[in-house]
mmCIF file of C-alpha atoms in Angstrom:
data_model
loop_
_atom_site.group_PDB
_atom_site.id
_atom_site.type_symbol
_atom_site.label_atom_id
_atom_site.label_comp_id
_atom_site.label_asym_id
_atom_site.label_seq_id
_atom_site.Cartn_x
_atom_site.Cartn_y
_atom_site.Cartn_z
ATOM 1 C CA UNK A 1 0.021 -0.246 -0.114
ATOM 2 C CA UNK A 2 0.866 3.505 -0.271
ATOM 3 C CA UNK A 3 0.497 6.778 1.358
ATOM 4 C CA UNK A 4 0.222 9.812 -0.691
ATOM 5 C CA UNK A 5 -0.003 13.514 0.009
ATOM 6 C CA UNK A 6 -3.737 15.061 -0.357
ATOM 7 C CA UNK A 7 -4.765 17.846 -2.876
ATOM 8 C CA UNK A 8 -7.980 19.689 -2.970
ATOM 9 C CA UNK A 9 -8.865 20.240 -6.238
ATOM 10 C CA UNK A 10 -10.483 17.592 -7.962
ATOM 11 C CA UNK A 11 -8.381 16.680 -10.953
ATOM 12 C CA UNK A 12 -4.243 16.834 -9.340
ATOM 13 C CA UNK A 13 -6.093 14.552 -6.318
ATOM 14 C CA UNK A 14 -7.230 12.346 -9.443
ATOM 15 C CA UNK A 15 -3.823 12.867 -11.218
ATOM 16 C CA UNK A 16 -2.678 11.725 -7.784
ATOM 17 C CA UNK A 17 -4.207 8.625 -7.281
ATOM 18 C CA UNK A 18 -3.935 7.453 -11.257
ATOM 19 C CA UNK A 19 -0.410 6.081 -10.117
ATOM 20 C CA UNK A 20 -1.288 4.100 -7.583
ATOM 21 C CA UNK A 21 -4.457 2.240 -9.027
ATOM 22 C CA UNK A 22 -2.742 1.624 -11.920
ATOM 23 C CA UNK A 23 -0.407 -0.597 -10.042
ATOM 24 C CA UNK A 24 -2.848 -2.466 -7.900
ATOM 25 C CA UNK A 25 -3.780 -3.263 -11.962
ATOM 26 C CA UNK A 26 -0.090 -4.522 -12.993
ATOM 27 C CA UNK A 27 0.548 -6.561 -9.397
ATOM 28 C CA UNK A 28 -1.929 -8.650 -7.507
ATOM 29 C CA UNK A 29 -0.392 -8.181 -4.498
ATOM 30 C CA UNK A 30 -0.829 -4.319 -4.106
ATOM 31 C CA UNK A 31 -3.380 -3.204 -2.525
ATOM 32 C CA UNK A 32 -4.764 0.349 -3.000
ATOM 33 C CA UNK A 33 -8.001 0.095 -0.628
ATOM 34 C CA UNK A 34 -5.707 0.167 2.499
ATOM 35 C CA UNK A 35 -3.642 3.268 0.523
ATOM 36 C CA UNK A 36 -3.778 6.435 2.623
ATOM 37 C CA UNK A 37 -4.000 10.311 0.511
ATOM 38 C CA UNK A 38 -6.153 12.436 2.955
ATOM 39 C CA UNK A 39 -5.298 15.610 4.977
ATOM 40 C CA UNK A 40 -4.296 13.902 8.224
ATOM 41 C CA UNK A 41 -1.795 12.167 6.756
ATOM 42 C CA UNK A 42 -0.049 15.281 5.640
ATOM 43 C CA UNK A 43 -0.208 17.028 8.601
ATOM 44 C CA UNK A 44 1.229 16.364 12.623
ATOM 45 C CA UNK A 45 3.486 13.759 12.930
ATOM 46 C CA UNK A 46 3.551 12.993 9.664
ATOM 47 C CA UNK A 47 4.091 16.581 9.032
ATOM 48 C CA UNK A 48 8.558 16.107 8.613
ATOM 49 C CA UNK A 49 8.983 12.530 6.595
ATOM 50 C CA UNK A 50 10.356 13.408 3.232
ATOM 51 C CA UNK A 51 6.363 13.064 1.399
ATOM 52 C CA UNK A 52 5.838 15.801 2.568
ATOM 53 C CA UNK A 53 8.540 18.164 2.519
ATOM 54 C CA UNK A 54 8.975 17.870 -0.338
ATOM 55 C CA UNK A 55 6.047 19.291 -1.491
ATOM 56 C CA UNK A 56 5.979 22.110 0.840
ATOM 57 C CA UNK A 57 9.791 23.029 0.147
ATOM 58 C CA UNK A 58 10.267 21.832 -3.796
ATOM 59 C CA UNK A 59 6.145 21.979 -4.844
ATOM 60 C CA UNK A 60 7.425 18.148 -5.909
ATOM 61 C CA UNK A 61 3.260 17.436 -6.012
ATOM 62 C CA UNK A 62 3.225 13.460 -6.576
ATOM 63 C CA UNK A 63 5.315 11.775 -4.125
ATOM 64 C CA UNK A 64 4.355 8.618 -2.751
ATOM 65 C CA UNK A 65 5.989 6.359 0.544
ATOM 66 C CA UNK A 66 5.510 2.560 -0.671
ATOM 67 C CA UNK A 67 4.975 0.698 2.467
ATOM 68 C CA UNK A 68 4.176 -3.226 2.813
ATOM 69 C CA UNK A 69 3.137 -5.687 5.721
ATOM 70 C CA UNK A 70 5.986 -7.990 6.405
ATOM 71 C CA UNK A 71 4.923 -11.349 5.928
ATOM 72 C CA UNK A 72 1.215 -11.232 3.932
ATOM 73 C CA UNK A 73 -1.694 -9.250 3.157
ATOM 74 C CA UNK A 74 -4.937 -8.070 3.438
ATOM 75 C CA UNK A 75 -5.940 -9.896 -0.684
ATOM 76 C CA UNK A 76 -5.339 -10.426 -3.373
ATOM 77 C CA UNK A 77 -5.876 -8.485 -6.827
ATOM 78 C CA UNK A 78 -7.933 -10.079 -9.807
ATOM 79 C CA UNK A 79 -5.129 -11.064 -12.261
ATOM 80 C CA UNK A 80 -4.912 -9.065 -15.667
ATOM 81 C CA UNK A 81 -3.160 -10.861 -18.705
ATOM 82 C CA UNK A 82 -1.382 -9.114 -21.568
ATOM 83 C CA UNK A 83 -1.364 -10.410 -24.747
ATOM 84 C CA UNK A 84 0.805 -12.621 -25.756
ATOM 85 C CA UNK A 85 0.793 -12.293 -28.945
ATOM 86 C CA UNK A 86 4.336 -11.066 -29.801
ATOM 87 C CA UNK A 87 4.717 -10.452 -26.262
ATOM 88 C CA UNK A 88 8.560 -10.161 -25.069
ATOM 89 C CA UNK A 89 7.622 -11.463 -21.758
ATOM 90 C CA UNK A 90 10.451 -10.453 -19.540
ATOM 91 C CA UNK A 91 9.184 -6.426 -19.642
ATOM 92 C CA UNK A 92 5.786 -7.388 -17.846
ATOM 93 C CA UNK A 93 5.627 -8.196 -14.524
ATOM 94 C CA UNK A 94 4.670 -11.528 -13.705
ATOM 95 C CA UNK A 95 1.618 -12.910 -12.189
ATOM 96 C CA UNK A 96 2.741 -15.187 -8.935
ATOM 97 C CA UNK A 97 -1.025 -16.436 -8.513
ATOM 98 C CA UNK A 98 -3.486 -16.932 -10.376
ATOM 99 C CA UNK A 99 -6.234 -18.452 -7.657
ATOM 100 C CA UNK A 100 -6.115 -14.965 -5.680
ATOM 101 C CA UNK A 101 -4.749 -17.192 -2.701
ATOM 102 C CA UNK A 102 -3.090 -15.150 -0.175
ATOM 103 C CA UNK A 103 0.556 -16.541 0.569
ATOM 104 C CA UNK A 104 3.783 -15.242 2.447
ATOM 105 C CA UNK A 105 5.928 -12.521 0.655
ATOM 106 C CA UNK A 106 8.950 -14.169 -1.090
ATOM 107 C CA UNK A 107 11.849 -11.932 -3.109
ATOM 108 C CA UNK A 108 9.769 -12.905 -6.135
ATOM 109 C CA UNK A 109 6.816 -10.926 -4.518
ATOM 110 C CA UNK A 110 9.165 -7.871 -3.786
ATOM 111 C CA UNK A 111 10.459 -8.454 -7.695
ATOM 112 C CA UNK A 112 6.760 -8.316 -8.729
ATOM 113 C CA UNK A 113 6.039 -5.142 -7.563
ATOM 114 C CA UNK A 114 9.405 -3.144 -8.675
ATOM 115 C CA UNK A 115 8.483 -4.617 -12.083
ATOM 116 C CA UNK A 116 4.736 -2.958 -11.608
ATOM 117 C CA UNK A 117 6.163 -0.165 -10.941
ATOM 118 C CA UNK A 118 7.875 0.776 -13.552
ATOM 119 C CA UNK A 119 5.100 -0.763 -15.849
ATOM 120 C CA UNK A 120 2.517 1.661 -13.536
ATOM 121 C CA UNK A 121 4.921 4.680 -14.990
ATOM 122 C CA UNK A 122 4.788 3.325 -18.440
ATOM 123 C CA UNK A 123 0.983 3.435 -18.261
ATOM 124 C CA UNK A 124 0.815 6.638 -16.245
ATOM 125 C CA UNK A 125 2.224 8.329 -19.538
ATOM 126 C CA UNK A 126 0.512 6.222 -22.129
ATOM 127 C CA UNK A 127 3.925 4.563 -23.282
ATOM 128 C CA UNK A 128 3.364 1.018 -22.464
ATOM 129 C CA UNK A 129 2.710 -0.911 -26.027
ATOM 130 C CA UNK A 130 1.146 -4.034 -23.918
ATOM 131 C CA UNK A 131 -1.153 -2.341 -21.463
ATOM 132 C CA UNK A 132 -3.445 -4.428 -19.057
ATOM 133 C CA UNK A 133 -6.148 -2.140 -19.002
ATOM 134 C CA UNK A 134 -7.477 -3.486 -22.018
ATOM 135 C CA UNK A 135 -8.218 -6.235 -20.247
ATOM 136 C CA UNK A 136 -9.741 -4.727 -17.348
ATOM 137 C CA UNK A 137 -13.073 -3.678 -16.963
ATOM 138 C CA UNK A 138 -12.120 0.104 -17.227
ATOM 139 C CA UNK A 139 -10.661 -0.709 -20.787
ATOM 140 C CA UNK A 140 -8.863 2.833 -21.085
ATOM 141 C CA UNK A 141 -6.783 5.232 -18.827
ATOM 142 C CA UNK A 142 -9.313 7.547 -19.473
ATOM 143 C CA UNK A 143 -12.012 5.425 -17.846
ATOM 144 C CA UNK A 144 -9.559 4.456 -14.468
ATOM 145 C CA UNK A 145 -8.835 8.564 -13.824
ATOM 146 C CA UNK A 146 -13.254 9.179 -14.555
ATOM 147 C CA UNK A 147 -13.561 6.111 -12.209
ATOM 148 C CA UNK A 148 -11.044 7.570 -9.309
ATOM 149 C CA UNK A 149 -13.155 10.933 -9.650
ATOM 150 C CA UNK A 150 -16.131 9.534 -8.706
ATOM 151 C CA UNK A 151 -14.641 7.694 -5.501
ATOM 152 C CA UNK A 152 -12.749 11.164 -4.475
ATOM 153 C CA UNK A 153 -16.391 13.044 -5.302
ATOM 154 C CA UNK A 154 -18.037 9.709 -3.085
ATOM 155 C CA UNK A 155 -15.252 10.215 -0.711
ATOM 156 C CA UNK A 156 -15.633 14.423 -0.372
ATOM 157 C CA UNK A 157 -19.991 14.051 0.130
ATOM 158 C CA UNK A 158 -19.323 11.402 2.430
ATOM 159 C CA UNK A 159 -16.762 13.900 5.202
ATOM 160 C CA UNK A 160 -18.903 16.691 4.745
ATOM 161 C CA UNK A 161 -21.862 14.912 6.621
ATOM 162 C CA UNK A 162 -20.017 13.227 8.524
ATOM 163 C CA UNK A 163 -19.014 16.996 9.541
ATOM 164 C CA UNK A 164 -22.189 18.057 9.933
ATOM 165 C CA UNK A 165 -23.174 15.079 12.050
ATOM 166 C CA UNK A 166 -19.997 15.680 14.594
ATOM 167 C CA UNK A 167 -21.323 19.054 13.788
ATOM 168 C CA UNK A 168 -25.065 18.959 14.985
ATOM 169 C CA UNK A 169 -24.050 16.199 17.855
ATOM 170 C CA UNK A 170 -21.553 18.563 19.843
ATOM 171 C CA UNK A 171 -24.441 21.226 19.775
ATOM 172 C CA UNK A 172 -27.111 18.668 21.361
ATOM 173 C CA UNK A 173 -24.281 17.433 23.810
ATOM 174 C CA UNK A 174 -23.784 20.672 25.234
ATOM 175 C CA UNK A 175 -27.639 21.761 25.173
ATOM 176 C CA UNK A 176 -27.980 18.588 26.731
ATOM 177 C CA UNK A 177 -28.494 17.777 30.570
ATOM 178 C CA UNK A 178 -25.749 16.419 32.629
ATOM 179 C CA UNK A 179 -27.396 13.337 33.274
ATOM 180 C CA UNK A 180 -29.091 12.760 29.661
ATOM 181 C CA UNK A 181 -26.903 9.943 28.813
ATOM 182 C CA UNK A 182 -28.957 9.220 25.073
ATOM 183 C CA UNK A 183 -29.833 13.057 24.203
ATOM 184 C CA UNK A 184 -26.866 11.991 20.750
ATOM 185 C CA UNK A 185 -29.696 10.082 18.432
ATOM 186 C CA UNK A 186 -30.037 9.822 15.214
ATOM 187 C CA UNK A 187 -31.992 8.119 12.588
ATOM 188 C CA UNK A 188 -31.023 6.588 9.691
ATOM 189 C CA UNK A 189 -26.929 7.310 9.960
ATOM 190 C CA UNK A 190 -24.480 4.903 9.269
ATOM 191 C CA UNK A 191 -21.058 6.338 9.468
ATOM 192 C CA UNK A 192 -18.564 3.306 9.095
ATOM 193 C CA UNK A 193 -14.993 3.570 8.676
ATOM 194 C CA UNK A 194 -14.304 4.117 5.576
ATOM 195 C CA UNK A 195 -11.685 3.344 2.561
ATOM 196 C CA UNK A 196 -9.646 6.247 0.898
ATOM 197 C CA UNK A 197 -11.630 9.203 4.212
ATOM 198 C CA UNK A 198 -10.807 12.418 3.313
ATOM 199 C CA UNK A 199 -10.133 11.941 -0.555
#
């Protein structure tokens, strides 16, 4: 998974999320859903990290921190295969598992991630003649971007609702008698934790 910066501008944030999304297409072993691109992840104890410092001091926006679990991941992505006709197999990361079963990490898994990073950069700049994107439900890089944009907009809408809910709860709590423990009752509200909170 990846830690990345947060951008208020929707288009910038979409561009920011594109590379990690492509990485999840090019390897089964990168967890896009576990990645964090929140505003909070640029503040507090994260403000002195190289990722945030390079952005704040040098204006370099798209910097990522690649993290890895020590032993095993939470999930594997669906395997997407490239067209093997006239395809130089050494140029693309091979899928280590095609049955979507988790297995403990080996050196081969980490090599697979490294290869997928290079391939994802080619995809991001639309310079990959053997892209996997056409084998995915997205079919094209533009559709990948559109999907990310919808996800960002949904996430920000949820965050606005959540902030309104917290604000209402605080106001009711202040008005409530000290012995009233049932004052925070809101119907039809379900605020569970979501991936990509505060996109």
